Amino acid sequence: MMNQTSSISSIIPLDKAGNNYVYSDEQLMARFQKGDENAYIELVNRYRDRLLNFVYNYIGDFEISEDIVQDTMVKLYQKKHYYREIAKFSTWLYTIAKNLANTEFRKKKQRKITLLSQISRDDKPYDIPADQPDTDQEIQSDIANRIIRKAIDELPEKFKTVILLRDIQELPYEEISSIIEVPIGTVKSRINRARLKLQVELKHLRT
Amino acid sequence: MNRYEFENLISDYLDGSIPFKKRKEFEDYMKEDKDAEALVSNIKTTISEMNNSQKVKVADNFNEKLLSRVKNEGIVSGPPNNTILGFTPFYASILSCLCVAFFVVASQLINVSQDSNSDIKTNQYTAELEQNNPSYSKKIDLEKELIVDSNIDSLQDKKEKEKPNNSNKIKFVNY
């Protein structure tokens, strides 16, 4: 049915000049809507890591974030016919992921219990599987990242979303405006205020 | 420039989208206020750290889990089910109300035009009759006069009835 390894050869055909032709996201989506499931695999491969970074920085839990990304891709499969080429595909996909992440974030706030995934057998905080830093510089960088992530977590929801989309996902203002459905002026204003608030939080965490 | 205006322009300055005139004011403000300069520098560093932050990746079996979930859960992708002739229920109900309103208005307009048409036809028929049968017009005139006369008579009777009857009220007596 769907073969992960054969997807690349079928999705990057050669054009008349014999050069590799890479389909855009919208073209892949059009192919998927017509029934080409290899196009779906290619879209999953393109966006899974990006979405995971966004959701992980939003939720703070790796396993739950991966589940949310899975749910997003399942929704993409189920609701492919709802996509219209009026909006960018990435905007549509980020909107689905953001809504699922928001739902989980609100549930988490209500629960306020320690998830089992956050505790290892030694009762130490759970670390995401990553390469161990070798140098002092990498350790410093790792600590800085954790502090920034914690500071972002303390921000109000509307500031957190824009900061993640702009400064971590590096999306343009127009796309952020479409995802969160506010005017571009409001996006810029929120990003500015979020950055100022983030500085205040970082000051507290670093002292 | 005050502190409030300065803080509002920080992101535009860092994005390079600040107008030239404002840029000069902004930089002058930074030169005068070391705290302001430090703030801009810190924000710039934080943005850079966020851009270069550690990127996480999905587990190796992510795709496998996803595909088995799609297959095993019987997830089917298809066109939206809850549509009526391609419209969602909300839009379908609005459209049907508009259609009903259109038909009601159209039927009202048709009835009005039919009534006016029947009046015209009656007048035409009468005119034809008068042309073909001159005595018919005289008969009509006579009928009209009778109607007018009867109206006058009835009016006179009405006036008489409305006259106050004072005969029982005051009597002059000659002694």
mmCIF file of C-alpha atoms in Angstrom:
data_model
loop_
_atom_site.group_PDB
_atom_site.id
_atom_site.type_symbol
_atom_site.label_atom_id
_atom_site.label_comp_id
_atom_site.label_asym_id
_atom_site.label_seq_id
_atom_site.Cartn_x
_atom_site.Cartn_y
_atom_site.Cartn_z
ATOM 1 C CA MET A 1 0.000 0.000 0.000
ATOM 2 C CA MET A 2 2.225 2.813 1.210
ATOM 3 C CA ASN A 3 5.942 2.335 0.952
ATOM 4 C CA GLN A 4 8.091 4.866 2.717
ATOM 5 C CA THR A 5 11.253 4.286 0.701
ATOM 6 C CA SER A 6 9.686 4.240 -2.751
ATOM 7 C CA SER A 7 7.944 7.542 -2.083
ATOM 8 C CA ILE A 8 10.978 9.653 -2.960
ATOM 9 C CA SER A 9 11.542 8.169 -6.400
ATOM 10 C CA SER A 10 7.917 8.606 -7.343
ATOM 11 C CA ILE A 11 7.623 12.132 -5.983
ATOM 12 C CA ILE A 12 10.738 13.599 -7.571
ATOM 13 C CA PRO A 13 10.388 12.846 -11.245
ATOM 14 C CA LEU A 14 12.609 14.277 -13.930
ATOM 15 C CA ASP A 15 11.440 17.140 -16.074
ATOM 16 C CA LYS A 16 12.046 17.450 -19.828
ATOM 17 C CA ALA A 17 15.524 18.836 -19.312
ATOM 18 C CA GLY A 18 16.402 15.841 -17.148
ATOM 19 C CA ASN A 19 16.607 17.868 -13.925
ATOM 20 C CA ASN A 20 15.031 16.782 -10.687
ATOM 21 C CA TYR A 21 11.637 18.381 -10.230
ATOM 22 C CA VAL A 22 10.430 18.803 -6.667
ATOM 23 C CA TYR A 23 6.705 19.103 -6.141
ATOM 24 C CA SER A 24 5.465 21.943 -3.973
ATOM 25 C CA ASP A 25 3.336 21.143 -0.928
ATOM 26 C CA GLU A 26 0.211 22.291 -2.766
ATOM 27 C CA GLN A 27 0.976 20.067 -5.746
ATOM 28 C CA LEU A 28 1.552 17.097 -3.456
ATOM 29 C CA MET A 29 -1.734 17.792 -1.725
ATOM 30 C CA ALA A 30 -3.513 17.897 -5.073
ATOM 31 C CA ARG A 31 -1.994 14.516 -5.962
ATOM 32 C CA PHE A 32 -3.010 13.117 -2.576
ATOM 33 C CA GLN A 33 -6.568 14.349 -3.077
ATOM 34 C CA LYS A 34 -6.643 12.420 -6.342
ATOM 35 C CA GLY A 35 -5.593 9.271 -4.500
ATOM 36 C CA ASP A 36 -1.793 9.209 -4.611
ATOM 37 C CA GLU A 37 -0.878 8.041 -1.109
ATOM 38 C CA ASN A 38 2.854 8.386 -1.762
ATOM 39 C CA ALA A 39 2.214 12.127 -1.870
ATOM 40 C CA TYR A 40 0.805 11.818 1.653
ATOM 41 C CA ILE A 41 3.979 10.066 2.855
ATOM 42 C CA GLU A 42 6.127 12.796 1.316
ATOM 43 C CA LEU A 43 4.111 15.506 3.095
ATOM 44 C CA VAL A 44 4.450 13.605 6.389
ATOM 45 C CA ASN A 45 8.224 13.370 5.912
ATOM 46 C CA ARG A 46 8.478 17.087 5.166
ATOM 47 C CA TYR A 47 6.500 18.321 8.149
ATOM 48 C CA ARG A 48 6.800 15.804 10.973
ATOM 49 C CA ASP A 49 9.964 17.266 12.551
ATOM 50 C CA ARG A 50 8.897 20.865 12.094
ATOM 51 C CA LEU A 51 5.534 20.230 13.722
ATOM 52 C CA LEU A 52 7.146 18.255 16.526
ATOM 53 C CA ASN A 53 9.439 21.188 17.359
ATOM 54 C CA PHE A 54 6.507 23.552 17.422
ATOM 55 C CA VAL A 55 4.288 21.328 19.540
ATOM 56 C CA TYR A 56 7.098 20.225 21.877
ATOM 57 C CA ASN A 57 8.017 23.820 22.646
ATOM 58 C CA TYR A 58 4.334 24.483 23.265
ATOM 59 C CA ILE A 59 3.470 21.468 25.444
ATOM 60 C CA GLY A 60 6.844 20.571 26.957
ATOM 61 C CA ASP A 61 6.311 16.811 26.880
ATOM 62 C CA PHE A 62 7.988 14.845 24.110
ATOM 63 C CA GLU A 63 5.715 11.797 24.022
ATOM 64 C CA ILE A 64 2.511 13.791 24.098
ATOM 65 C CA SER A 65 3.924 16.122 21.427
ATOM 66 C CA GLU A 66 4.678 13.166 19.175
ATOM 67 C CA ASP A 67 1.120 11.871 19.681
ATOM 68 C CA ILE A 68 -0.242 15.283 18.755
ATOM 69 C CA VAL A 69 1.842 15.306 15.568
ATOM 70 C CA GLN A 70 0.516 11.801 14.773
ATOM 71 C CA ASP A 71 -3.048 13.054 15.329
ATOM 72 C CA THR A 72 -2.336 15.987 13.021
ATOM 73 C CA MET A 73 -1.158 13.649 10.261
ATOM 74 C CA VAL A 74 -4.190 11.406 10.770
ATOM 75 C CA LYS A 75 -6.447 14.444 10.428
ATOM 76 C CA LEU A 76 -4.546 15.382 7.276
ATOM 77 C CA TYR A 77 -5.361 11.917 5.895
ATOM 78 C CA GLN A 78 -9.017 12.029 6.948
ATOM 79 C CA LYS A 79 -9.790 15.587 5.949
ATOM 80 C CA LYS A 80 -7.790 15.928 2.744
ATOM 81 C CA HIS A 81 -10.884 16.996 0.800
ATOM 82 C CA TYR A 82 -11.410 19.961 3.114
ATOM 83 C CA TYR A 83 -8.187 21.596 1.911
ATOM 84 C CA ARG A 84 -8.595 24.273 -0.761
ATOM 85 C CA GLU A 85 -5.647 25.851 -2.522
ATOM 86 C CA ILE A 86 -6.747 29.319 -1.403
ATOM 87 C CA ALA A 87 -4.457 29.046 1.640
ATOM 88 C CA LYS A 88 -0.929 27.685 1.864
ATOM 89 C CA PHE A 89 -0.754 24.043 2.818
ATOM 90 C CA SER A 90 1.645 24.773 5.699
ATOM 91 C CA THR A 91 -0.798 27.324 7.129
ATOM 92 C CA TRP A 92 -3.572 24.720 7.099
ATOM 93 C CA LEU A 93 -1.390 22.057 8.699
ATOM 94 C CA TYR A 94 -0.004 24.368 11.381
ATOM 95 C CA THR A 95 -3.554 25.457 12.226
ATOM 96 C CA ILE A 96 -4.589 21.838 12.832
ATOM 97 C CA ALA A 97 -1.487 21.205 14.969
ATOM 98 C CA LYS A 98 -1.975 24.439 16.904
ATOM 99 C CA ASN A 99 -5.605 23.608 17.702
ATOM 100 C CA LEU A 100 -4.693 20.118 18.917
ATOM 101 C CA ALA A 101 -1.809 21.513 20.966
ATOM 102 C CA ASN A 102 -4.101 24.141 22.501
ATOM 103 C CA THR A 103 -6.607 21.460 23.535
ATOM 104 C CA GLU A 104 -3.880 19.394 25.149
ATOM 105 C CA PHE A 105 -2.364 22.467 26.821
ATOM 106 C CA ARG A 106 -5.706 23.344 28.431
ATOM 107 C CA LYS A 107 -6.180 19.755 29.607
ATOM 108 C CA LYS A 108 -2.685 19.841 31.073
ATOM 109 C CA LYS A 109 -3.417 23.036 32.942
ATOM 110 C CA GLN A 110 -6.512 21.466 34.433
ATOM 111 C CA ARG A 111 -4.804 18.251 35.357
ATOM 112 C CA LYS A 112 -1.605 19.661 36.902
ATOM 113 C CA ILE A 113 -0.386 16.192 37.761
ATOM 114 C CA THR A 114 2.956 14.731 37.059
ATOM 115 C CA LEU A 115 2.821 12.522 34.026
ATOM 116 C CA LEU A 116 4.522 9.151 34.253
ATOM 117 C CA SER A 117 6.487 9.933 31.151
ATOM 118 C CA GLN A 118 8.106 12.786 33.042
ATOM 119 C CA ILE A 119 9.575 10.494 35.683
ATOM 120 C CA SER A 120 12.136 7.860 34.944
ATOM 121 C CA ARG A 121 12.830 4.869 37.195
ATOM 122 C CA ASP A 122 15.271 6.893 39.252
ATOM 123 C CA ASP A 123 12.680 9.625 39.851
ATOM 124 C CA LYS A 124 14.852 12.068 37.959
ATOM 125 C CA PRO A 125 13.355 14.396 35.382
ATOM 126 C CA TYR A 126 12.912 12.690 32.046
ATOM 127 C CA ASP A 127 15.228 13.886 29.324
ATOM 128 C CA ILE A 128 14.402 13.621 25.681
ATOM 129 C CA PRO A 129 16.587 11.153 23.865
ATOM 130 C CA ALA A 130 19.313 13.252 22.320
ATOM 131 C CA ASP A 131 23.018 13.060 21.677
ATOM 132 C CA GLN A 132 24.939 13.722 24.851
ATOM 133 C CA PRO A 133 26.803 17.027 24.705
ATOM 134 C CA ASP A 134 30.560 16.512 24.531
ATOM 135 C CA THR A 135 31.962 19.961 25.188
ATOM 136 C CA ASP A 136 31.371 22.628 27.783
ATOM 137 C CA GLN A 137 30.032 24.875 25.061
ATOM 138 C CA GLU A 138 27.410 22.324 24.132
ATOM 139 C CA ILE A 139 26.458 21.903 27.770
ATOM 140 C CA GLN A 140 26.108 25.662 28.119
ATOM 141 C CA SER A 141 23.988 25.762 24.997
ATOM 142 C CA ASP A 142 21.823 22.947 26.327
ATOM 143 C CA ILE A 143 21.256 24.797 29.605
ATOM 144 C CA ALA A 144 20.445 28.036 27.747
ATOM 145 C CA ASN A 145 17.887 26.179 25.626
ATOM 146 C CA ARG A 146 16.202 24.721 28.691
ATOM 147 C CA ILE A 147 16.009 28.110 30.366
ATOM 148 C CA ILE A 148 14.526 29.681 27.218
ATOM 149 C CA ARG A 149 12.011 26.859 26.912
ATOM 150 C CA LYS A 150 10.978 27.319 30.539
ATOM 151 C CA ALA A 151 10.630 31.074 30.066
ATOM 152 C CA ILE A 152 8.491 30.541 26.957
ATOM 153 C CA ASP A 153 6.335 28.144 28.946
ATOM 154 C CA GLU A 154 5.596 30.908 31.477
ATOM 155 C CA LEU A 155 4.243 33.255 28.806
ATOM 156 C CA PRO A 156 0.496 33.709 28.302
ATOM 157 C CA GLU A 157 -0.926 31.499 25.549
ATOM 158 C CA LYS A 158 -1.327 34.180 22.886
ATOM 159 C CA PHE A 159 2.266 35.404 23.313
ATOM 160 C CA LYS A 160 3.647 31.894 23.456
ATOM 161 C CA THR A 161 2.064 30.932 20.134
ATOM 162 C CA VAL A 162 3.435 33.913 18.211
ATOM 163 C CA ILE A 163 6.918 33.613 19.715
ATOM 164 C CA LEU A 164 7.119 29.942 18.774
ATOM 165 C CA LEU A 165 5.865 30.518 15.247
ATOM 166 C CA ARG A 166 8.125 33.514 14.610
ATOM 167 C CA ASP A 167 11.359 32.934 16.499
ATOM 168 C CA ILE A 168 11.539 29.122 16.522
ATOM 169 C CA GLN A 169 9.585 28.068 13.445
ATOM 170 C CA GLU A 170 10.717 31.245 11.600
ATOM 171 C CA LEU A 171 7.445 31.657 9.752
ATOM 172 C CA PRO A 172 6.654 34.961 7.993
ATOM 173 C CA TYR A 173 4.203 37.401 9.596
ATOM 174 C CA GLU A 174 1.566 36.792 6.888
ATOM 175 C CA GLU A 175 1.498 33.062 7.579
ATOM 176 C CA ILE A 176 1.346 33.562 11.350
ATOM 177 C CA SER A 177 -1.552 35.968 10.792
ATOM 178 C CA SER A 178 -3.422 33.262 8.821
ATOM 179 C CA ILE A 179 -2.707 30.532 11.370
ATOM 180 C CA ILE A 180 -3.870 32.411 14.447
ATOM 181 C CA GLU A 181 -6.491 34.435 12.516
ATOM 182 C CA VAL A 182 -5.541 37.940 13.631
ATOM 183 C CA PRO A 183 -4.393 40.925 11.545
ATOM 184 C CA ILE A 184 -0.685 41.307 10.750
ATOM 185 C CA GLY A 185 -0.468 44.455 12.885
ATOM 186 C CA THR A 186 -1.734 42.503 15.893
ATOM 187 C CA VAL A 187 0.794 39.731 15.198
ATOM 188 C CA LYS A 188 3.680 42.221 15.166
ATOM 189 C CA SER A 189 2.437 43.903 18.313
ATOM 190 C CA ARG A 190 2.075 40.574 20.143
ATOM 191 C CA ILE A 191 5.538 39.440 19.056
ATOM 192 C CA ASN A 192 7.045 42.652 20.331
ATOM 193 C CA ARG A 193 5.297 42.379 23.679
ATOM 194 C CA ALA A 194 6.115 38.664 23.898
ATOM 195 C CA ARG A 195 9.822 39.373 23.382
ATOM 196 C CA LEU A 196 9.770 42.024 26.088
ATOM 197 C CA LYS A 197 7.942 39.705 28.490
ATOM 198 C CA LEU A 198 10.364 36.914 27.653
ATOM 199 C CA GLN A 199 13.276 39.123 28.665
ATOM 200 C CA VAL A 200 11.637 39.736 32.038
ATOM 201 C CA GLU A 201 11.104 35.980 32.548
ATOM 202 C CA LEU A 202 14.673 35.181 31.528
ATOM 203 C CA LYS A 203 15.979 37.750 33.968
ATOM 204 C CA HIS A 204 14.122 35.983 36.804
ATOM 205 C CA LEU A 205 15.284 32.537 35.734
ATOM 206 C CA ARG A 206 18.920 33.500 35.322
ATOM 207 C CA THR A 207 19.245 35.202 38.732
ATOM 208 C CA MET B 1 10.919 59.572 21.714
ATOM 209 C CA ASN B 2 9.742 58.122 25.020
ATOM 210 C CA ARG B 3 10.320 54.666 26.488
ATOM 211 C CA TYR B 4 6.913 53.375 25.396
ATOM 212 C CA GLU B 5 7.481 54.347 21.751
ATOM 213 C CA PHE B 6 10.987 52.931 21.933
ATOM 214 C CA GLU B 7 9.803 49.520 23.171
ATOM 215 C CA ASN B 8 7.098 49.393 20.481
ATOM 216 C CA LEU B 9 9.723 49.774 17.772
ATOM 217 C CA ILE B 10 12.226 47.162 19.018
ATOM 218 C CA SER B 11 10.891 44.299 16.842
ATOM 219 C CA ASP B 12 10.666 46.498 13.738
ATOM 220 C CA TYR B 13 14.267 47.608 14.315
ATOM 221 C CA LEU B 14 15.525 44.040 14.705
ATOM 222 C CA ASP B 15 13.526 42.912 11.632
ATOM 223 C CA GLY B 16 14.946 45.797 9.596
ATOM 224 C CA SER B 17 11.497 47.132 8.799
ATOM 225 C CA ILE B 18 11.657 50.369 10.800
ATOM 226 C CA PRO B 19 11.175 53.593 8.728
ATOM 227 C CA PHE B 20 14.396 55.588 8.207
ATOM 228 C CA LYS B 21 13.289 58.624 10.184
ATOM 229 C CA LYS B 22 12.217 56.508 13.168
ATOM 230 C CA ARG B 23 15.440 54.522 12.930
ATOM 231 C CA LYS B 24 17.511 57.665 13.609
ATOM 232 C CA GLU B 25 15.356 58.571 16.627
ATOM 233 C CA PHE B 26 15.551 54.966 17.862
ATOM 234 C CA GLU B 27 19.335 54.821 17.643
ATOM 235 C CA ASP B 28 19.698 58.232 19.280
ATOM 236 C CA TYR B 29 17.507 57.030 22.155
ATOM 237 C CA MET B 30 19.690 53.908 22.537
ATOM 238 C CA LYS B 31 22.842 56.028 22.666
ATOM 239 C CA GLU B 32 21.389 58.160 25.456
ATOM 240 C CA ASP B 33 19.959 55.261 27.492
ATOM 241 C CA LYS B 34 22.306 52.351 28.222
ATOM 242 C CA ASP B 35 19.496 50.239 29.674
ATOM 243 C CA ALA B 36 17.582 50.581 26.421
ATOM 244 C CA GLU B 37 20.657 49.507 24.467
ATOM 245 C CA ALA B 38 21.136 46.493 26.757
ATOM 246 C CA LEU B 39 17.477 45.524 26.303
ATOM 247 C CA VAL B 40 17.770 45.521 22.514
ATOM 248 C CA SER B 41 21.015 43.549 22.686
ATOM 249 C CA ASN B 42 19.461 40.944 25.034
ATOM 250 C CA ILE B 43 16.406 40.509 22.838
ATOM 251 C CA LYS B 44 18.641 40.072 19.789
ATOM 252 C CA THR B 45 20.666 37.400 21.609
ATOM 253 C CA THR B 46 17.514 35.582 22.762
ATOM 254 C CA ILE B 47 16.099 35.516 19.221
ATOM 255 C CA SER B 48 19.379 34.121 17.951
ATOM 256 C CA GLU B 49 19.390 31.443 20.678
ATOM 257 C CA MET B 50 15.815 30.491 19.832
ATOM 258 C CA ASN B 51 16.633 30.255 16.123
ATOM 259 C CA ASN B 52 19.552 27.973 16.919
ATOM 260 C CA SER B 53 17.818 26.021 19.663
ATOM 261 C CA GLN B 54 18.088 22.263 19.698
ATOM 262 C CA LYS B 55 15.711 20.755 17.203
ATOM 263 C CA VAL B 56 13.956 17.575 18.188
ATOM 264 C CA LYS B 57 13.193 14.770 15.752
ATOM 265 C CA VAL B 58 10.466 12.177 15.656
ATOM 266 C CA ALA B 59 11.152 8.607 16.665
ATOM 267 C CA ASP B 60 12.423 6.259 13.931
ATOM 268 C CA ASN B 61 9.202 4.268 13.911
ATOM 269 C CA PHE B 62 6.974 7.347 13.558
ATOM 270 C CA ASN B 63 5.870 6.615 10.006
ATOM 271 C CA GLU B 64 5.326 2.949 10.742
ATOM 272 C CA LYS B 65 3.093 3.760 13.720
ATOM 273 C CA LEU B 66 1.196 6.325 11.690
ATOM 274 C CA LEU B 67 0.537 4.028 8.732
ATOM 275 C CA SER B 68 -0.527 1.124 10.928
ATOM 276 C CA ARG B 69 -2.870 3.454 12.785
ATOM 277 C CA VAL B 70 -4.407 4.663 9.518
ATOM 278 C CA LYS B 71 -4.795 1.065 8.316
ATOM 279 C CA ASN B 72 -5.956 -0.587 11.558
ATOM 280 C CA GLU B 73 -8.326 2.104 12.718
ATOM 281 C CA GLY B 74 -10.057 1.976 9.342
ATOM 282 C CA ILE B 75 -9.545 5.665 8.806
ATOM 283 C CA VAL B 76 -11.074 6.570 5.499
ATOM 284 C CA SER B 77 -10.438 9.751 3.650
ATOM 285 C CA GLY B 78 -13.346 10.867 1.581
ATOM 286 C CA PRO B 79 -15.421 13.860 0.709
ATOM 287 C CA PRO B 80 -17.345 15.446 3.540
ATOM 288 C CA ASN B 81 -20.411 13.298 4.391
ATOM 289 C CA ASN B 82 -22.693 15.813 5.984
ATOM 290 C CA THR B 83 -23.297 17.847 2.853
ATOM 291 C CA ILE B 84 -26.474 18.424 0.874
ATOM 292 C CA LEU B 85 -25.744 18.845 -2.828
ATOM 293 C CA GLY B 86 -22.214 19.907 -1.825
ATOM 294 C CA PHE B 87 -23.392 22.500 0.718
ATOM 295 C CA THR B 88 -22.932 22.224 4.462
ATOM 296 C CA PRO B 89 -26.252 22.075 6.403
ATOM 297 C CA PHE B 90 -25.952 25.720 7.461
ATOM 298 C CA TYR B 91 -25.518 27.050 3.942
ATOM 299 C CA ALA B 92 -28.083 24.606 2.582
ATOM 300 C CA SER B 93 -30.714 25.965 5.007
ATOM 301 C CA ILE B 94 -29.892 29.584 4.084
ATOM 302 C CA LEU B 95 -30.124 28.745 0.392
ATOM 303 C CA SER B 96 -33.446 26.941 0.796
ATOM 304 C CA CYS B 97 -34.907 29.922 2.728
ATOM 305 C CA LEU B 98 -33.796 32.238 -0.072
ATOM 306 C CA CYS B 99 -35.409 29.957 -2.671
ATOM 307 C CA VAL B 100 -38.699 29.877 -0.744
ATOM 308 C CA ALA B 101 -38.638 33.670 -0.360
ATOM 309 C CA PHE B 102 -37.986 34.020 -4.087
ATOM 310 C CA PHE B 103 -40.923 31.816 -4.984
ATOM 311 C CA VAL B 104 -43.269 33.642 -2.595
ATOM 312 C CA VAL B 105 -42.306 37.058 -3.980
ATOM 313 C CA ALA B 106 -42.518 35.803 -7.552
ATOM 314 C CA SER B 107 -45.974 34.321 -6.977
ATOM 315 C CA GLN B 108 -47.177 37.594 -5.436
ATOM 316 C CA LEU B 109 -45.894 39.536 -8.416
ATOM 317 C CA ILE B 110 -47.519 37.107 -10.866
ATOM 318 C CA ASN B 111 -50.902 37.390 -9.063
ATOM 319 C CA VAL B 112 -50.787 41.176 -9.154
ATOM 320 C CA SER B 113 -49.992 41.199 -12.833
ATOM 321 C CA GLN B 114 -52.815 38.702 -13.526
ATOM 322 C CA ASP B 115 -55.367 40.925 -11.700
ATOM 323 C CA SER B 116 -54.322 43.985 -13.653
ATOM 324 C CA ASN B 117 -54.517 41.939 -16.853
ATOM 325 C CA SER B 118 -58.084 40.814 -16.054
ATOM 326 C CA ASP B 119 -59.148 44.448 -15.397
ATOM 327 C CA ILE B 120 -57.720 45.483 -18.727
ATOM 328 C CA LYS B 121 -59.544 42.618 -20.443
ATOM 329 C CA THR B 122 -62.869 43.577 -18.819
ATOM 330 C CA ASN B 123 -62.471 47.182 -19.972
ATOM 331 C CA GLN B 124 -61.585 46.039 -23.462
ATOM 332 C CA TYR B 125 -64.629 43.714 -23.511
ATOM 333 C CA THR B 126 -66.909 46.546 -22.410
ATOM 334 C CA ALA B 127 -65.469 48.883 -25.043
ATOM 335 C CA GLU B 128 -66.051 46.270 -27.718
ATOM 336 C CA LEU B 129 -69.620 45.762 -26.574
ATOM 337 C CA GLU B 130 -70.303 49.484 -26.692
ATOM 338 C CA GLN B 131 -68.902 49.708 -30.167
ATOM 339 C CA ASN B 132 -70.902 46.767 -31.440
ATOM 340 C CA ASN B 133 -74.125 47.464 -29.527
ATOM 341 C CA PRO B 134 -74.949 51.214 -29.077
ATOM 342 C CA SER B 135 -78.093 50.454 -27.009
ATOM 343 C CA TYR B 136 -75.891 48.686 -24.502
ATOM 344 C CA SER B 137 -74.186 51.966 -23.661
ATOM 345 C CA LYS B 138 -77.525 53.711 -23.147
ATOM 346 C CA LYS B 139 -78.622 50.926 -20.844
ATOM 347 C CA ILE B 140 -75.451 51.333 -18.831
ATOM 348 C CA ASP B 141 -76.023 55.101 -18.602
ATOM 349 C CA LEU B 142 -79.599 54.590 -17.389
ATOM 350 C CA GLU B 143 -78.417 52.147 -14.764
ATOM 351 C CA LYS B 144 -75.864 54.666 -13.587
ATOM 352 C CA GLU B 145 -78.510 57.368 -13.298
ATOM 353 C CA LEU B 146 -80.766 55.085 -11.295
ATOM 354 C CA ILE B 147 -77.933 54.344 -8.959
ATOM 355 C CA VAL B 148 -77.229 58.058 -8.580
ATOM 356 C CA ASP B 149 -80.945 58.861 -8.022
ATOM 357 C CA SER B 150 -81.333 56.141 -5.469
ATOM 358 C CA ASN B 151 -78.334 57.533 -3.655
ATOM 359 C CA ILE B 152 -79.868 61.003 -3.545
ATOM 360 C CA ASP B 153 -83.207 59.666 -2.234
ATOM 361 C CA SER B 154 -81.510 57.670 0.416
ATOM 362 C CA LEU B 155 -79.531 60.736 1.411
ATOM 363 C CA GLN B 156 -82.686 62.817 1.814
ATOM 364 C CA ASP B 157 -84.291 60.136 3.916
ATOM 365 C CA LYS B 158 -81.215 60.010 6.055
ATOM 366 C CA LYS B 159 -81.281 63.782 6.608
ATOM 367 C CA GLU B 160 -84.897 63.676 7.566
ATOM 368 C CA LYS B 161 -84.306 60.916 9.992
ATOM 369 C CA GLU B 162 -81.442 62.797 11.535
ATOM 370 C CA LYS B 163 -83.591 65.940 12.089
ATOM 371 C CA PRO B 164 -84.213 66.378 15.782
ATOM 372 C CA ASN B 165 -87.855 65.852 16.816
ATOM 373 C CA ASN B 166 -88.643 68.728 19.176
ATOM 374 C CA SER B 167 -92.426 68.406 19.016
ATOM 375 C CA ASN B 168 -92.672 66.863 22.448
ATOM 376 C CA LYS B 169 -90.174 69.114 24.082
ATOM 377 C CA ILE B 170 -91.390 72.748 23.935
ATOM 378 C CA LYS B 171 -94.964 73.915 23.321
ATOM 379 C CA PHE B 172 -95.962 77.496 23.191
ATOM 380 C CA VAL B 173 -99.334 78.111 24.717
ATOM 381 C CA ASN B 174 -101.489 81.178 23.858
ATOM 382 C CA TYR B 175 -103.442 82.420 26.812
#
